[in-house]
Amino acid sequence: MDWDEGPEVGGESGPYFQMERLSIYKEWAERLISQKKAYRCYCTKEVLDQQRQALKAKDPKANFRYPRTCRDRTDQPDAPYVVRFATPTEGSVTYVDKVFGEVTTPNHAQQDFVLIRSDGVPLYNFGAVVDDASMGITLVARGRDHMVNTPPQIMLYEALGSKLPEFAHLPMMLAPSGEKLGKRHGTVSVTEYRDQGYSPAGVLNYLVRFGWSHGDQEVFSIPQLIEAFNWEACGKGDGKFDSKKFLAIQHEHLKSQALTADKEYGERVTTFLGARGLHTLSKSDVQNAIFTVRERSRTFVEAADGLDFYFRDPPTMDASAQSKFLTSANASNLRSLAATLEPVSTWTEQELDSRVHAWLAERQLQIKDIAQPARVALTGRTASPGLFQVMFVLGKARSLERLAHGASLGESALHAMPHKG
RNA sequence: GGCCCCAUCGUCUAGCGGUUAGGACACUGGCCUCUCACGUCGGUAACAUGGGUUCAAGUCCCAUUGGGGUCACCA
């Protein structure tokens, strides 16, 4: 999110920190008191808590409300006090939510809520309204859990004589189980997803598309999101988080150059390559390898894993892959393949493809016969991008070197393997 | 419990009186294929229930049920 103004970027509506605005809240509250729209309450928290508990003891389902003890008192004892709002007992508040439409709440559901604590710090509803009113906020968009705060806040705007902002409440994202999403349901903060290699635009895409729709379109760039978003197409029902779909959206973003340009892809994946101990990589080397992992990586962490063998010499060798494919039987083919590629001067995918196929035809072999052994020699793994892509990215020298090394591992396996048959 | 809000495939959703109820993820069958993927063709799968209104209801109204939010000198 980009801020128009605020503590980090400055602006005209400061100060922005609540503790620096205390005098403002006090001033606005005093105005309300002088207009009899608010009053000083000297009831202590302890007394109120007692009353609350006493009522609960008598009737567990009862609803405790501040009994308005101090509402009409005229004296001003020398004692700590809170400022309470004199809530109307009759009538109701109606507002038009940009998502939910008209919402009406009866005033008898409210109580004389506290505006300012005895230590001078405002409570949320009052602080938010004073801040928004004094800073010229025109739209309040927040989660549905704030919907109950809206009527009291509207009362405050009106009591303060301030212009009402628009309100938009959004449905909530629940855990897959249907309960409120929380820490115990795994990752819930966007910064943690960044650390797990998720694309920021992909995260935004999933989040915005959750509870909002634009026809059948599922994948959006950030500019497209800004262009297409509208309150009318927001749903009203709560939803459940789906990590699989989230990952699928990530995949779409990492696959597409339009959504994640090579430059960004390279920068992000480089930090995860660094986390794997692969430092001092050349930017262009990383850039040149990206195209081979794009469609196989859903996150930058997966991409870093897929890119690892390009930058590690020798590549980490998977033990079972080695014993299965780098055998004495395959060693001679690997040697022969390396020898065939030795004279190749134009080291391109296309050239490698035709050279290898010519060699296969000559030796009456299928690509299947050599693919896995060569793959393991080249990458240390049984799953990788296409062979010719891998060799192209690796370059001639390192490709031949790895092929030869794979062959010698196979030859030495001759001595280690006899009892295995 | 009071007040408020919500309800279409397992999940995210399209639908705004007449649809074979569409798409995506997931699951699944085939094709493609040097592995893993990608891609591609197909399949399973939903209108919570009951009343109305109407020639006609997933779409409008009411009730029920179910789910969620919130009830502080927290935010």
Tab-separated table of C-alpha atoms in Angstrom, chain A residues 53-361:
chain	number	residue	atom	x	y	z
A	53	GLN	CA	-20.491	-9.782	37.958
A	54	ALA	CA	-23.425	-9.459	40.316
A	55	LEU	CA	-25.779	-9.315	37.372
A	56	LYS	CA	-24.069	-12.265	35.716
A	57	ALA	CA	-24.441	-14.250	38.911
A	58	LYS	CA	-28.150	-13.636	38.996
A	59	ASP	CA	-28.717	-14.209	35.301
A	60	PRO	CA	-25.873	-15.518	33.166
A	61	LYS	CA	-27.597	-14.411	30.004
A	62	ALA	CA	-28.252	-10.881	31.177
A	63	ASN	CA	-26.779	-7.974	29.339
A	64	PHE	CA	-24.925	-5.524	31.546
A	65	ARG	CA	-25.079	-1.908	30.514
A	66	TYR	CA	-23.668	1.089	32.269
A	67	PRO	CA	-26.615	2.345	34.374
A	68	ARG	CA	-25.966	5.996	33.513
A	69	THR	CA	-25.308	6.779	37.131
A	70	CYS	CA	-23.335	9.930	36.417
A	71	ARG	CA	-25.297	11.137	33.436
A	72	ASP	CA	-27.265	13.762	35.297
A	73	ARG	CA	-24.965	14.617	38.171
A	74	THR	CA	-24.011	18.246	38.427
A	75	ASP	CA	-21.191	18.220	40.954
A	76	GLN	CA	-17.588	17.827	39.915
A	77	PRO	CA	-15.789	15.796	42.568
A	78	ASP	CA	-12.024	15.962	42.686
A	79	ALA	CA	-11.626	12.408	41.472
A	80	PRO	CA	-10.535	10.575	38.337
A	81	TYR	CA	-13.219	10.357	35.680
A	82	VAL	CA	-13.862	9.015	32.252
A	83	VAL	CA	-15.813	10.841	29.587
A	84	ARG	CA	-18.928	9.041	28.434
A	85	PHE	CA	-21.156	9.733	25.472
A	86	ALA	CA	-24.778	10.522	26.265
A	87	THR	CA	-26.300	7.995	23.871
A	88	PRO	CA	-29.869	8.603	22.774
A	89	THR	CA	-32.216	5.976	24.178
A	90	GLU	CA	-34.799	6.268	21.446
A	91	GLY	CA	-34.617	5.999	17.692
A	92	SER	CA	-32.106	4.200	15.534
A	93	VAL	CA	-29.139	4.759	13.270
A	94	THR	CA	-29.346	3.857	9.601
A	95	TYR	CA	-26.477	3.991	7.181
A	96	VAL	CA	-25.867	2.719	3.679
A	97	ASP	CA	-22.932	0.370	3.554
A	98	LYS	CA	-21.197	0.178	0.181
A	99	VAL	CA	-21.185	-3.602	0.399
A	100	PHE	CA	-24.109	-4.557	2.642
A	101	GLY	CA	-26.553	-1.826	1.714
A	102	GLU	CA	-28.876	-0.262	4.266
A	103	VAL	CA	-28.173	-1.260	7.855
A	104	THR	CA	-30.340	-0.121	10.751
A	105	THR	CA	-29.463	-0.510	14.410
A	106	PRO	CA	-31.780	0.546	17.232
A	107	ASN	CA	-30.277	2.965	19.725
A	108	HIS	CA	-31.474	0.977	22.720
A	109	ALA	CA	-28.819	-1.550	21.763
A	110	GLN	CA	-26.166	1.028	22.638
A	111	GLN	CA	-24.965	2.202	25.976
A	112	ASP	CA	-23.231	5.321	27.240
A	113	PHE	CA	-19.854	4.225	25.969
A	114	VAL	CA	-16.570	5.690	27.139
A	115	LEU	CA	-14.892	8.307	24.993
A	116	ILE	CA	-11.785	8.983	27.014
A	117	ARG	CA	-10.206	6.878	29.733
A	118	SER	CA	-9.314	8.300	33.103
A	119	ASP	CA	-5.682	8.568	31.984
A	120	GLY	CA	-6.669	10.781	29.067
A	121	VAL	CA	-6.229	8.197	26.320
A	122	PRO	CA	-9.208	7.923	23.956
A	123	LEU	CA	-10.960	4.654	23.303
A	124	TYR	CA	-10.987	3.303	19.780
A	125	ASN	CA	-14.358	4.613	18.621
A	126	PHE	CA	-13.704	8.151	19.766
A	127	GLY	CA	-10.094	8.244	18.669
A	128	ALA	CA	-10.955	6.879	15.261
A	129	VAL	CA	-13.766	9.355	14.698
A	130	VAL	CA	-11.761	12.376	15.866
A	131	ASP	CA	-8.818	11.305	13.725
A	132	ASP	CA	-10.920	10.604	10.636
A	133	ALA	CA	-12.961	13.786	11.014
A	134	SER	CA	-9.946	15.989	11.577
A	135	MET	CA	-7.935	14.377	8.789
A	136	GLY	CA	-10.642	14.572	6.159
A	137	ILE	CA	-11.151	10.847	5.714
A	138	THR	CA	-13.889	10.164	3.153
A	139	LEU	CA	-14.077	6.379	3.079
A	140	VAL	CA	-13.835	3.905	5.915
A	141	ALA	CA	-13.263	0.386	4.574
A	142	ARG	CA	-12.705	-2.398	7.069
A	143	GLY	CA	-13.647	-5.906	8.071
A	144	ARG	CA	-17.158	-6.916	8.953
A	145	ASP	CA	-16.148	-7.325	12.577
A	146	HIS	CA	-16.220	-3.523	12.736
A	147	MET	CA	-19.794	-3.232	11.584
A	148	VAL	CA	-21.068	-2.890	15.157
A	149	ASN	CA	-18.810	0.108	15.682
A	150	THR	CA	-20.416	2.037	12.885
A	151	PRO	CA	-23.618	3.252	14.596
A	152	PRO	CA	-21.792	4.672	17.645
A	153	GLN	CA	-19.247	6.266	15.347
A	154	ILE	CA	-21.984	7.852	13.259
A	155	MET	CA	-23.515	9.254	16.451
A	156	LEU	CA	-20.156	10.787	17.239
A	157	TYR	CA	-19.733	12.318	13.798
A	158	GLU	CA	-23.148	13.884	14.151
A	159	ALA	CA	-22.556	15.097	17.687
A	160	LEU	CA	-19.278	16.594	16.545
A	161	GLY	CA	-20.959	18.233	13.592
A	162	SER	CA	-18.600	16.501	11.163
A	163	LYS	CA	-19.336	15.245	7.706
A	164	LEU	CA	-19.896	11.480	7.541
A	165	PRO	CA	-17.478	9.363	5.556
A	166	GLU	CA	-18.685	6.472	3.450
A	167	PHE	CA	-18.549	3.044	5.055
A	168	ALA	CA	-17.675	-0.236	3.405
A	169	HIS	CA	-17.466	-3.486	5.339
A	170	LEU	CA	-15.978	-6.605	3.888
A	171	PRO	CA	-16.799	-10.201	4.709
A	172	MET	CA	-14.294	-12.149	6.720
A	173	MET	CA	-11.887	-14.890	5.796
A	174	LEU	CA	-12.302	-17.821	8.131
A	175	ALA	CA	-10.112	-20.848	8.719
A	176	PRO	CA	-10.926	-23.942	6.601
A	177	SER	CA	-12.740	-25.295	9.644
A	178	GLY	CA	-15.061	-22.303	9.655
A	179	GLU	CA	-13.720	-20.742	12.813
A	180	LYS	CA	-12.087	-17.383	13.049
A	181	LEU	CA	-8.707	-17.391	11.335
A	182	GLY	CA	-5.902	-17.157	13.836
A	183	LYS	CA	-2.334	-17.993	14.624
A	184	ARG	CA	-3.094	-21.635	15.264
A	185	HIS	CA	-4.245	-22.043	11.673
A	186	GLY	CA	-0.752	-21.525	10.343
A	187	THR	CA	0.470	-18.564	8.403
A	188	VAL	CA	-1.764	-15.543	8.736
A	189	SER	CA	0.486	-12.580	8.089
A	190	VAL	CA	1.452	-11.348	4.677
A	191	THR	CA	5.073	-10.860	5.698
A	192	GLU	CA	5.299	-14.542	6.543
A	193	TYR	CA	4.071	-15.386	3.068
A	194	ARG	CA	6.742	-13.127	1.663
A	195	ASP	CA	9.281	-15.135	3.652
A	196	GLN	CA	7.813	-18.316	2.211
A	197	GLY	CA	8.475	-17.057	-1.293
A	198	TYR	CA	5.005	-15.904	-2.276
A	199	SER	CA	4.694	-13.183	-4.895
A	200	PRO	CA	3.282	-9.960	-3.381
A	201	ALA	CA	1.064	-9.380	-6.406
A	202	GLY	CA	-0.137	-12.976	-6.158
A	203	VAL	CA	-0.984	-12.535	-2.503
A	204	LEU	CA	-2.947	-9.403	-3.319
A	205	ASN	CA	-4.652	-11.198	-6.206
A	206	TYR	CA	-5.896	-14.006	-3.979
A	207	LEU	CA	-6.973	-11.667	-1.225
A	208	VAL	CA	-8.873	-9.255	-3.459
A	209	ARG	CA	-10.486	-12.018	-5.479
A	210	PHE	CA	-11.646	-13.547	-2.209
A	211	GLY	CA	-15.067	-11.995	-1.638
A	212	TRP	CA	-15.018	-10.087	-4.880
A	213	SER	CA	-15.387	-11.187	-8.463
A	214	HIS	CA	-15.052	-9.862	-11.962
A	215	GLY	CA	-16.861	-12.285	-14.210
A	216	ASP	CA	-14.833	-15.435	-14.658
A	217	GLN	CA	-11.442	-13.767	-14.338
A	218	GLU	CA	-9.254	-15.277	-11.652
A	219	VAL	CA	-5.811	-13.866	-12.372
A	220	PHE	CA	-5.094	-10.147	-12.182
A	221	SER	CA	-2.075	-7.884	-12.183
A	222	ILE	CA	-2.048	-5.127	-9.593
A	223	PRO	CA	-2.965	-2.443	-12.158
A	224	GLN	CA	-5.821	-4.645	-13.393
A	225	LEU	CA	-7.016	-5.050	-9.822
A	226	ILE	CA	-7.023	-1.300	-9.295
A	227	GLU	CA	-8.848	-0.815	-12.560
A	228	ALA	CA	-11.474	-3.498	-12.076
A	229	PHE	CA	-12.247	-3.419	-8.353
A	230	ASN	CA	-15.662	-2.190	-7.338
A	231	TRP	CA	-17.733	-2.420	-4.166
A	232	GLU	CA	-20.859	-3.563	-5.983
A	233	ALA	CA	-19.264	-6.863	-6.969
A	234	CYS	CA	-18.199	-7.661	-3.422
A	235	GLY	CA	-19.908	-10.646	-1.867
A	236	LYS	CA	-21.463	-10.490	1.573
A	237	GLY	CA	-20.870	-13.971	2.867
A	238	ASP	CA	-17.825	-14.957	4.844
A	239	GLY	CA	-15.434	-17.381	3.192
A	240	LYS	CA	-12.900	-20.003	4.116
A	241	PHE	CA	-9.223	-19.777	3.347
A	242	ASP	CA	-8.022	-22.299	0.782
A	243	SER	CA	-4.248	-22.748	0.725
A	244	LYS	CA	-4.379	-24.843	-2.457
A	245	LYS	CA	-6.120	-22.158	-4.435
A	246	PHE	CA	-3.790	-19.561	-2.954
A	247	LEU	CA	-0.845	-21.585	-4.206
A	248	ALA	CA	-2.459	-22.014	-7.604
A	249	ILE	CA	-2.758	-18.232	-7.940
A	250	GLN	CA	0.885	-17.919	-6.932
A	251	HIS	CA	1.743	-20.398	-9.659
A	252	GLU	CA	-0.108	-18.322	-12.240
A	253	HIS	CA	1.816	-15.258	-11.197
A	254	LEU	CA	5.200	-16.960	-11.332
A	255	LYS	CA	4.469	-18.586	-14.689
A	256	SER	CA	3.663	-15.337	-16.413
A	257	GLN	CA	6.315	-12.858	-17.465
A	258	ALA	CA	3.611	-10.215	-17.675
A	259	LEU	CA	2.755	-10.769	-14.010
A	260	THR	CA	6.269	-11.315	-12.709
A	261	ALA	CA	8.935	-9.851	-14.971
A	262	ASP	CA	12.320	-11.561	-15.165
A	263	LYS	CA	13.909	-8.705	-13.269
A	264	GLU	CA	11.638	-9.060	-10.250
A	265	TYR	CA	11.735	-12.841	-10.497
A	266	GLY	CA	15.527	-12.781	-10.478
A	267	GLU	CA	15.772	-10.426	-7.537
A	268	ARG	CA	13.340	-12.344	-5.398
A	269	VAL	CA	14.679	-15.792	-6.210
A	270	THR	CA	18.227	-14.609	-5.578
A	271	THR	CA	17.471	-13.936	-1.922
A	272	PHE	CA	16.179	-17.496	-1.542
A	273	LEU	CA	19.190	-18.861	-3.406
A	274	GLY	CA	21.258	-16.956	-0.869
A	275	ALA	CA	19.365	-18.650	1.931
A	276	ARG	CA	20.536	-21.959	0.439
A	277	GLY	CA	24.114	-20.853	0.713
A	278	LEU	CA	24.415	-19.784	-2.903
A	279	HIS	CA	25.854	-16.288	-2.758
A	280	THR	CA	27.794	-14.124	-5.205
A	281	LEU	CA	25.712	-15.189	-8.157
A	282	SER	CA	25.873	-13.208	-11.328
A	283	LYS	CA	22.612	-11.434	-12.096
A	284	SER	CA	22.648	-12.481	-15.707
A	285	ASP	CA	23.313	-16.125	-14.870
A	286	VAL	CA	20.201	-16.135	-12.724
A	287	GLN	CA	18.187	-14.274	-15.348
A	288	ASN	CA	19.213	-16.742	-18.044
A	289	ALA	CA	18.087	-19.732	-16.024
A	290	ILE	CA	14.668	-18.448	-14.961
A	291	PHE	CA	12.801	-19.585	-18.068
A	292	THR	CA	13.543	-23.215	-17.248
A	293	VAL	CA	11.782	-23.151	-13.880
A	294	ARG	CA	8.909	-20.705	-14.403
A	295	GLU	CA	6.198	-23.221	-15.131
A	296	ARG	CA	7.366	-25.651	-12.458
A	297	SER	CA	7.578	-23.273	-9.516
A	298	ARG	CA	4.676	-22.013	-7.488
A	299	THR	CA	6.766	-19.925	-5.123
A	300	PHE	CA	10.201	-18.337	-5.182
A	301	VAL	CA	11.291	-20.918	-2.643
A	302	GLU	CA	10.404	-23.685	-5.082
A	303	ALA	CA	12.104	-21.734	-7.840
A	304	ALA	CA	15.284	-21.461	-5.777
A	305	ASP	CA	15.174	-25.199	-5.237
A	306	GLY	CA	14.713	-25.774	-8.953
A	307	LEU	CA	17.601	-23.474	-9.805
A	308	ASP	CA	19.984	-24.780	-7.163
A	309	PHE	CA	21.923	-27.276	-9.307
A	310	TYR	CA	22.866	-24.665	-11.888
A	311	PHE	CA	24.883	-22.787	-9.344
A	312	ARG	CA	26.347	-25.526	-7.194
A	313	ASP	CA	29.461	-27.369	-8.339
A	314	PRO	CA	29.244	-30.244	-8.074
A	315	PRO	CA	25.444	-30.370	-7.839
A	316	THR	CA	23.966	-32.038	-4.787
A	317	MET	CA	23.672	-35.663	-5.807
A	318	ASP	CA	20.570	-37.562	-4.789
A	319	ALA	CA	21.853	-40.907	-3.537
A	320	SER	CA	19.026	-43.111	-4.795
A	321	ALA	CA	19.036	-41.319	-8.160
A	322	GLN	CA	22.742	-41.976	-8.437
A	323	SER	CA	22.571	-45.657	-7.601
A	324	LYS	CA	19.668	-46.179	-9.957
A	325	PHE	CA	20.918	-44.292	-13.009
A	326	LEU	CA	24.661	-43.731	-12.742
A	327	THR	CA	25.443	-47.370	-13.274
A	328	SER	CA	28.259	-49.073	-15.069
A	329	ALA	CA	25.807	-50.027	-17.787
A	330	ASN	CA	25.016	-46.389	-18.457
A	331	ALA	CA	28.541	-45.083	-18.108
A	332	SER	CA	29.650	-45.781	-21.646
A	333	ASN	CA	26.605	-44.033	-23.093
A	334	LEU	CA	27.366	-40.985	-20.988
A	335	ARG	CA	30.967	-41.011	-22.199
A	336	SER	CA	29.873	-41.370	-25.771
A	337	LEU	CA	27.302	-38.599	-25.429
A	338	ALA	CA	29.909	-36.273	-23.995
A	339	ALA	CA	32.285	-37.116	-26.812
A	340	THR	CA	29.586	-36.436	-29.374
A	341	LEU	CA	28.904	-33.001	-27.918
A	342	GLU	CA	32.570	-32.134	-27.553
A	343	PRO	CA	32.920	-30.609	-31.049
A	344	VAL	CA	29.640	-28.666	-30.925
A	345	SER	CA	30.353	-24.970	-31.291
A	346	THR	CA	26.878	-23.462	-31.415
A	347	TRP	CA	25.624	-24.468	-27.979
A	348	THR	CA	21.893	-23.941	-28.397
A	349	GLU	CA	18.883	-26.022	-27.433
A	350	GLN	CA	18.077	-26.669	-31.064
A	351	GLU	CA	21.602	-27.704	-31.975
A	352	LEU	CA	21.904	-29.959	-28.946
A	353	ASP	CA	18.564	-31.532	-29.768
A	354	SER	CA	19.581	-32.448	-33.307
A	355	ARG	CA	23.078	-33.614	-32.344
A	356	VAL	CA	21.770	-35.853	-29.626
A	357	HIS	CA	19.064	-37.320	-31.819
A	358	ALA	CA	21.540	-38.038	-34.570
A	359	TRP	CA	23.730	-39.786	-32.051
A	360	LEU	CA	20.744	-41.778	-30.748
A	361	ALA	CA	19.819	-42.907	-34.252
